[in-house]
Amino acid sequence: MVAPASPPPSDSPEHRSSVDNLPTRFGSGWTSGVLSIVLGIVGLGAVICFHFPNLLTMPELREKYPVEIIRAVLHIELVAAFLLAMLSLVLRERKVLGLTGGGLVLIAALLGGSRVVIDDQIKDKGFFLGLDWFLLNLIYTCAIFIPLERLFARLPDQPIFRRGFVTDFTYFLISTLAVQLTTYLTIQPATVLFQWAVSPRVHAFVQNLPWVVQFLIIMLSVDLIQYWVHRVMHTVPWLWKFHAVHHSTDAMDWLAGSRLHLVEQVFTRTSSLIPAVVLGFHHVPVIAYLIFISFHATFIHANVRIGWGPLDWLFVSPRFHHWHHAIEREAIDKNFAVHFPVLDLLFGTYYLPGKSWPTGFGIHDKVPSGWLRQFFYPFLPQRKSVQENTPTVEVHE
Ligand SMILES: [Zn+2]
Ligand SMILES: [Zn+2]
């Protein structure tokens, strides 16, 4: 990875939080306040999981949890969130961050904290919401990407709680909570529709290949299918309405990639599963790929100036995908690949000018704000539904 030496010049003399309009520099109580909120959410979520394990945890993860260690970590985590909230309250003139973090810890403590007795009657079958999956995802994503965006920000003035944050966080929350539903809706169609193409001989041959080769085949085959699915979504008007939701963000960061309509999520993931069904990879490279794609999909949307230097044409970088979201006329309907830009070179949709970045993000369509309104948006009649070749920026949120 290559990171340019310095970020673009900042317009304002000091970065300010969009929550309370106070400085975010170290020592201002901002870092402690935000950390107390993140830890407070994770702690409260974990306590709720302890209360309702059957309803709120994934059976596959549930049986592997070292419960006593989690209890100890949860206890330390809630104490840390409380102390950070207090620190923020002392340091910061306005108290909204510290009070929010402290309030979350208080609710978690009132609900029993780390000492909640777990119902032993664990049932493995039935409906569940992946609250534990959401919490693990939140910890992992925040721990990696918030520091990356602070250290290597492309737009240092862009706040974490920027416009559209609540909408995108709702996407992040719902898509992880609904993991059972989306997994079912994804695996079922791919397995049923492509059962005819399954050959035990092919599966045996593929599974005997080295894992690294299988990993590369997964990357390439998924990207090839995904390229055309993505391109079709930009071309067919009624499909574009679903994908327009993803393009409606006017800020790129670690959370922006979460904005995916549920129908698009199922459609794209189902098509991405076809190679796995037909070729029958070993589960190790498949799991490795799932971990990789969850990192990479977030990375290419992140507000970071990190790239691959002279290899930018070989692997998709944040700059490459930022151009896919760009408002510039010449960048519209370009850069569809998610792993290998060579697919765009091959099919005539490659666009990566010099070392420059787009001047803004968004689309012409008037996509409403908020998860619920965006969910219904593709199903309602629109005046204009196809991305237009006009570099007009509409503010969506
Ligand atoms: Zn797109
Ligand atoms: Zn995107």
Coordinates of C-alpha atoms and ligand atoms in Angstrom, one line a residue:
M1 CA 0.0 0.0 0.0
V2 CA 1.2 3.5 -0.7
A3 CA 0.1 6.6 1.1
P4 CA 1.1 10.1 -0.2
A5 CA 3.1 12.1 2.3
S6 CA 0.5 14.7 3.1
P7 CA -3.2 15.2 2.8
P8 CA -4.8 18.0 0.7
P9 CA -4.8 21.4 2.4
S10 CA -7.5 21.8 5.0
D11 CA -9.9 24.8 4.6
S12 CA -10.6 25.3 8.2
P13 CA -8.0 26.2 10.8
E14 CA -9.3 23.5 13.2
H15 CA -11.4 20.4 12.7
R16 CA -14.8 20.6 14.4
S17 CA -17.3 17.9 15.3
S18 CA -20.6 18.0 13.5
V19 CA -22.3 16.9 16.7
D20 CA -21.5 19.8 19.0
N21 CA -19.4 22.1 16.7
L22 CA -16.4 22.0 19.0
P23 CA -12.8 21.1 18.1
T24 CA -11.9 17.4 17.6
R25 CA -8.2 17.7 18.4
F26 CA -6.6 15.4 21.0
G27 CA -7.3 16.7 24.5
S28 CA -10.7 18.3 23.5
G29 CA -12.7 15.4 24.9
W30 CA -13.9 14.3 21.4
T31 CA -11.8 11.1 21.2
S32 CA -12.8 10.0 24.7
G33 CA -16.5 10.9 24.0
V34 CA -16.7 9.0 20.7
L35 CA -14.8 6.0 22.2
S36 CA -17.2 5.9 25.1
I37 CA -20.2 5.9 22.7
V38 CA -18.8 3.1 20.6
L39 CA -17.8 1.0 23.7
G40 CA -21.2 1.9 25.3
I41 CA -23.1 0.6 22.2
V42 CA -21.0 -2.6 22.2
G43 CA -21.4 -3.2 25.9
L44 CA -25.1 -2.6 26.0
G45 CA -25.6 -4.8 22.9
A46 CA -23.6 -7.6 24.6
V47 CA -25.7 -7.3 27.8
I48 CA -28.9 -7.6 25.6
C49 CA -27.4 -10.6 23.9
F50 CA -26.9 -12.3 27.3
H51 CA -30.6 -11.7 28.1
F52 CA -31.9 -13.1 24.8
P53 CA -29.2 -15.5 23.3
N54 CA -31.7 -17.5 21.3
L55 CA -33.2 -14.5 19.6
L56 CA -30.1 -12.3 19.2
T57 CA -27.1 -14.5 18.6
M58 CA -26.0 -16.6 15.6
P59 CA -26.2 -20.3 16.4
E60 CA -22.9 -20.9 14.6
L61 CA -21.1 -18.3 16.7
R62 CA -23.0 -18.9 20.0
E63 CA -21.6 -22.4 20.6
K64 CA -18.0 -21.1 20.1
Y65 CA -18.1 -18.2 22.6
P66 CA -15.8 -18.4 25.6
V67 CA -18.6 -17.0 27.9
E68 CA -16.5 -16.4 31.0
I69 CA -13.8 -14.6 29.1
I70 CA -16.5 -12.5 27.4
R71 CA -18.0 -11.6 30.8
A72 CA -14.5 -10.4 32.0
V73 CA -13.9 -8.4 28.8
L74 CA -17.4 -6.9 29.0
H75 CA -16.8 -5.8 32.6
I76 CA -13.5 -4.1 31.7
E77 CA -15.1 -2.6 28.6
L78 CA -18.0 -1.1 30.5
V79 CA -15.7 0.4 33.1
A80 CA -13.5 1.8 30.3
A81 CA -16.6 3.3 28.6
F82 CA -17.7 4.9 31.8
L83 CA -14.2 6.4 32.6
L84 CA -13.9 7.7 29.0
A85 CA -17.4 9.3 29.3
M86 CA -16.4 11.0 32.5
L87 CA -13.1 12.2 30.9
S88 CA -15.1 13.7 28.0
L89 CA -17.6 15.4 30.4
V90 CA -14.6 17.0 32.2
L91 CA -12.7 18.1 29.0
R92 CA -15.6 19.2 26.8
E93 CA -17.6 22.3 27.1
R94 CA -20.8 20.7 25.6
K95 CA -21.7 17.4 27.2
V96 CA -23.6 15.5 24.5
L97 CA -20.9 12.9 23.7
G98 CA -20.0 12.2 27.4
L99 CA -23.7 12.1 28.4
T100 CA -24.5 9.7 25.5
G101 CA -21.6 7.3 26.4
G102 CA -22.3 7.5 30.1
G103 CA -26.1 6.9 29.5
L104 CA -25.4 3.8 27.4
V105 CA -23.1 2.4 30.2
L106 CA -25.8 3.2 32.8
I107 CA -28.5 1.3 30.9
A108 CA -26.2 -1.6 30.4
A109 CA -25.4 -1.7 34.2
L110 CA -29.1 -1.4 35.1
L111 CA -29.8 -4.4 32.8
G112 CA -27.3 -6.5 34.8
G113 CA -24.0 -5.6 33.2
S114 CA -21.6 -8.6 32.8
R115 CA -23.4 -10.6 35.5
V116 CA -26.6 -11.5 33.6
V117 CA -27.6 -15.1 34.1
I118 CA -27.8 -16.9 30.7
D119 CA -30.8 -19.0 29.9
D120 CA -29.5 -22.6 29.6
Q121 CA -32.4 -23.7 27.4
I122 CA -30.5 -22.8 24.2
K123 CA -32.5 -23.8 21.1
D124 CA -30.4 -24.0 17.9
K125 CA -33.3 -23.8 15.4
G126 CA -35.6 -21.0 14.6
F127 CA -35.5 -17.3 13.9
F128 CA -32.7 -15.1 15.2
L129 CA -31.2 -11.6 14.7
G130 CA -27.5 -11.4 14.5
L131 CA -26.9 -8.7 17.2
D132 CA -23.7 -10.4 18.1
W133 CA -22.7 -10.3 14.5
F134 CA -23.5 -6.6 14.4
L135 CA -21.4 -6.0 17.5
L136 CA -18.4 -8.0 16.2
N137 CA -18.6 -6.2 12.9
L138 CA -18.8 -2.8 14.6
I139 CA -15.7 -3.6 16.8
Y140 CA -13.7 -4.9 13.8
T141 CA -14.7 -2.1 11.4
C142 CA -14.2 0.8 13.9
A143 CA -10.9 -0.6 15.2
I144 CA -9.4 -0.8 11.7
F145 CA -11.0 2.1 9.8
I146 CA -11.5 4.9 12.2
P147 CA -7.7 5.1 13.0
L148 CA -7.0 4.6 9.2
E149 CA -9.3 7.5 8.3
R150 CA -7.7 9.7 11.1
L151 CA -4.1 8.9 10.0
F152 CA -4.5 8.8 6.2
A153 CA -7.6 10.9 5.5
R154 CA -8.0 12.2 2.0
L155 CA -10.5 14.8 3.2
P156 CA -9.3 15.6 6.8
D157 CA -12.2 18.0 7.3
Q158 CA -14.9 15.3 6.7
P159 CA -16.4 14.5 10.1
I160 CA -17.2 10.9 11.2
F161 CA -20.7 12.0 12.0
R162 CA -21.2 13.5 8.5
R163 CA -24.5 14.1 6.7
G164 CA -26.1 10.7 6.1
F165 CA -24.3 9.0 8.9
V166 CA -27.5 7.9 10.6
T167 CA -28.9 6.5 7.3
D168 CA -25.7 4.6 6.6
F169 CA -25.4 3.3 10.2
T170 CA -29.0 2.0 9.9
Y171 CA -28.0 0.1 6.8
F172 CA -25.0 -1.3 8.7
L173 CA -27.2 -2.3 11.6
I174 CA -30.1 -3.8 9.6
S175 CA -27.9 -5.8 7.1
T176 CA -25.9 -7.4 10.0
L177 CA -29.0 -8.0 12.2
A178 CA -30.8 -9.6 9.2
V179 CA -27.9 -12.0 8.5
Q180 CA -30.2 -15.1 8.7
L181 CA -32.7 -13.7 6.2
T182 CA -30.1 -12.4 3.7
T183 CA -28.1 -15.6 4.0
Y184 CA -31.2 -17.7 3.3
L185 CA -32.4 -15.5 0.4
T186 CA -28.9 -15.7 -1.1
I187 CA -28.0 -19.3 -0.7
Q188 CA -31.4 -20.8 -1.6
P189 CA -31.7 -19.3 -5.1
A190 CA -28.1 -19.9 -6.0
T191 CA -28.1 -23.5 -5.0
V192 CA -31.5 -24.4 -6.4
L193 CA -31.1 -22.5 -9.7
F194 CA -27.6 -23.9 -10.4
Q195 CA -28.0 -27.5 -9.1
W196 CA -28.0 -28.7 -12.7
A197 CA -24.4 -27.4 -13.2
V198 CA -23.0 -29.2 -10.2
S199 CA -20.6 -32.0 -11.0
P200 CA -18.9 -34.1 -8.1
R201 CA -15.8 -34.6 -10.4
V202 CA -15.4 -30.8 -10.9
H203 CA -15.9 -30.2 -7.1
A204 CA -13.2 -32.9 -6.3
F205 CA -10.8 -31.4 -8.8
V206 CA -11.2 -27.8 -7.6
Q207 CA -11.0 -28.8 -3.9
N208 CA -7.6 -30.5 -4.6
L209 CA -6.1 -27.3 -6.0
P210 CA -3.9 -25.3 -3.5
W211 CA -6.0 -23.0 -1.4
V212 CA -4.2 -19.9 -2.7
V213 CA -5.2 -20.9 -6.3
Q214 CA -8.8 -21.5 -5.2
F215 CA -8.8 -18.1 -3.5
L216 CA -7.6 -16.4 -6.7
I217 CA -10.2 -18.3 -8.8
I218 CA -12.9 -17.1 -6.4
M219 CA -11.7 -13.5 -6.7
L220 CA -11.6 -13.6 -10.4
S221 CA -14.9 -15.4 -11.0
V222 CA -16.8 -13.4 -8.5
D223 CA -15.4 -10.2 -10.0
L224 CA -16.3 -11.2 -13.5
I225 CA -19.9 -12.0 -12.6
Q226 CA -20.1 -9.0 -10.3
Y227 CA -18.8 -6.7 -13.1
W228 CA -21.6 -7.6 -15.4
V229 CA -24.3 -7.6 -12.7
H230 CA -23.1 -4.1 -11.7
R231 CA -23.0 -2.9 -15.2
V232 CA -26.5 -4.2 -15.9
M233 CA -27.7 -2.4 -12.8
H234 CA -26.4 0.8 -14.3
T235 CA -28.1 0.2 -17.6
V236 CA -31.5 -1.3 -16.9
P237 CA -33.7 1.5 -15.5
W238 CA -35.7 -0.5 -13.0
L239 CA -32.5 -2.1 -11.6
W240 CA -30.8 1.2 -11.5
K241 CA -33.4 2.5 -9.1
F242 CA -32.2 -0.1 -6.5
H243 CA -28.5 0.7 -7.2
A244 CA -29.1 4.4 -7.2
V245 CA -29.5 4.1 -3.4
H246 CA -25.9 3.1 -3.2
H247 CA -24.8 6.0 -5.4
S248 CA -26.9 8.5 -3.5
T249 CA -24.3 9.2 -0.8
D250 CA -22.4 12.5 -1.2
A251 CA -19.7 11.5 1.2
M252 CA -17.3 8.5 1.0
D253 CA -16.0 6.8 4.1
W254 CA -15.9 3.5 6.0
L255 CA -19.7 3.5 6.4
A256 CA -20.7 4.7 2.8
G257 CA -20.4 1.2 1.3
S258 CA -23.1 -0.2 3.7
R259 CA -25.7 1.8 1.9
L260 CA -27.0 -1.0 -0.3
H261 CA -30.7 -1.7 -0.9
L262 CA -31.8 -5.1 0.4
V263 CA -32.8 -6.2 -3.0
E264 CA -29.4 -5.3 -4.5
Q265 CA -27.7 -7.0 -1.6
V266 CA -29.5 -10.3 -2.3
F267 CA -29.2 -10.0 -6.1
T268 CA -25.5 -9.3 -6.1
R269 CA -24.7 -11.9 -3.4
T270 CA -26.7 -14.6 -5.1
S271 CA -24.9 -14.1 -8.4
S272 CA -21.5 -14.0 -6.5
L273 CA -22.3 -17.4 -5.1
I274 CA -22.7 -19.1 -8.4
P275 CA -19.0 -19.9 -8.8
A276 CA -19.0 -21.5 -5.3
V277 CA -22.0 -23.6 -6.1
V278 CA -20.7 -24.7 -9.6
L279 CA -17.0 -25.2 -8.7
G280 CA -17.4 -26.3 -5.1
F281 CA -14.4 -24.6 -3.4
H282 CA -13.0 -25.9 -0.1
H283 CA -14.6 -24.0 2.8
V284 CA -11.2 -22.5 3.9
P285 CA -10.5 -20.3 0.8
V286 CA -14.3 -19.4 0.8
I287 CA -14.1 -18.2 4.4
A288 CA -10.8 -16.4 3.7
Y289 CA -12.5 -14.7 0.7
L290 CA -15.5 -13.6 2.8
I291 CA -13.2 -12.0 5.4
F292 CA -11.2 -10.4 2.6
I293 CA -14.2 -9.0 0.8
S294 CA -15.7 -7.6 4.0
F295 CA -12.5 -5.6 4.6
H296 CA -12.0 -4.7 0.9
A297 CA -15.6 -3.5 0.3
T298 CA -15.2 -1.1 3.3
F299 CA -11.7 -0.1 2.3
I300 CA -12.5 1.1 -1.3
H301 CA -15.2 3.4 0.1
A302 CA -13.1 4.7 3.0
N303 CA -12.0 8.3 3.2
V304 CA -8.3 7.3 2.9
R305 CA -5.6 8.4 0.4
I306 CA -4.0 5.0 0.5
G307 CA -3.4 3.2 -2.8
W308 CA -1.3 0.7 -4.5
G309 CA 1.0 3.2 -6.2
P310 CA 2.2 1.9 -9.6
L311 CA -0.1 -1.2 -9.2
D312 CA -3.3 1.0 -9.1
W313 CA -4.2 -0.5 -12.5
L314 CA -3.9 -4.0 -11.1
F315 CA -5.9 -3.9 -7.9
V316 CA -9.0 -1.9 -7.1
S317 CA -8.0 1.0 -4.7
P318 CA -10.1 3.6 -2.9
R319 CA -9.3 6.1 -5.7
F320 CA -10.5 3.7 -8.4
H321 CA -13.9 3.1 -6.6
H322 CA -14.2 6.8 -5.6
W323 CA -14.2 7.6 -9.3
H324 CA -17.1 5.1 -9.8
H325 CA -19.1 7.4 -7.4
A326 CA -17.8 10.6 -8.9
I327 CA -20.0 13.5 -10.1
E328 CA -17.7 14.2 -13.1
R329 CA -19.4 13.6 -16.4
E330 CA -16.5 11.6 -17.8
A331 CA -16.5 9.2 -14.9
I332 CA -20.2 8.2 -15.2
D333 CA -20.7 4.4 -15.9
K334 CA -17.0 3.7 -15.3
N335 CA -15.0 1.4 -13.0
F336 CA -17.4 -1.4 -12.3
A337 CA -14.9 -4.0 -11.1
V338 CA -14.4 -4.6 -7.3
H339 CA -11.1 -6.4 -7.4
F340 CA -9.4 -6.2 -10.8
P341 CA -9.5 -3.0 -12.9
V342 CA -8.3 -5.0 -15.8
L343 CA -11.9 -6.1 -16.3
D344 CA -12.8 -2.4 -16.9
L345 CA -9.8 -2.1 -19.3
L346 CA -10.9 -5.2 -21.1
F347 CA -14.6 -4.1 -21.5
G348 CA -13.9 -0.4 -22.1
T349 CA -15.0 1.2 -18.9
Y350 CA -11.7 2.0 -17.2
Y351 CA -11.3 5.6 -15.8
L352 CA -8.4 6.5 -13.6
P353 CA -6.9 10.0 -14.6
G354 CA -3.4 10.6 -13.3
K355 CA -3.3 10.9 -9.6
S356 CA -6.4 13.0 -9.3
W357 CA -9.5 12.4 -7.2
P358 CA -13.1 13.3 -7.9
T359 CA -14.4 16.7 -6.9
G360 CA -17.6 15.3 -5.4
F361 CA -19.9 12.3 -5.1
G362 CA -23.6 11.7 -5.9
I363 CA -26.1 11.3 -8.7
H364 CA -28.8 13.3 -10.4
D365 CA -31.7 11.2 -9.2
K366 CA -33.6 12.5 -6.3
V367 CA -33.1 9.6 -3.9
P368 CA -34.8 10.4 -0.5
S369 CA -33.0 10.3 2.8
G370 CA -33.4 7.6 5.5
W371 CA -33.4 3.8 5.3
L372 CA -37.2 3.3 5.1
R373 CA -37.8 5.9 2.4
Q374 CA -34.9 4.5 0.4
F375 CA -36.3 1.0 0.8
F376 CA -39.5 2.0 -0.9
Y377 CA -37.9 4.4 -3.4
P378 CA -37.3 1.8 -6.2
F379 CA -40.9 0.6 -6.0
L380 CA -42.5 4.0 -6.4
P381 CA -43.0 5.7 -9.8
Q382 CA -40.2 8.3 -10.6
R383 CA -40.0 11.1 -13.0
K384 CA -36.4 10.3 -13.8
S385 CA -34.8 6.9 -13.1
V386 CA -31.7 6.6 -15.2
Q387 CA -28.4 8.1 -14.3
E388 CA -28.0 11.1 -16.5
N389 CA -24.9 12.4 -18.1
T390 CA -25.1 15.7 -16.3
P391 CA -22.6 16.5 -13.6
T392 CA -25.2 18.2 -11.5
V393 CA -25.0 17.4 -7.8
E394 CA -28.2 16.9 -6.0
V395 CA -28.1 16.9 -2.2
H396 CA -29.9 13.8 -1.0
E397 CA -29.6 14.0 2.7
Ligands
ZN1 ZN -22.4 1.5 -9.3
ZN2 ZN -19.6 1.8 -4.0

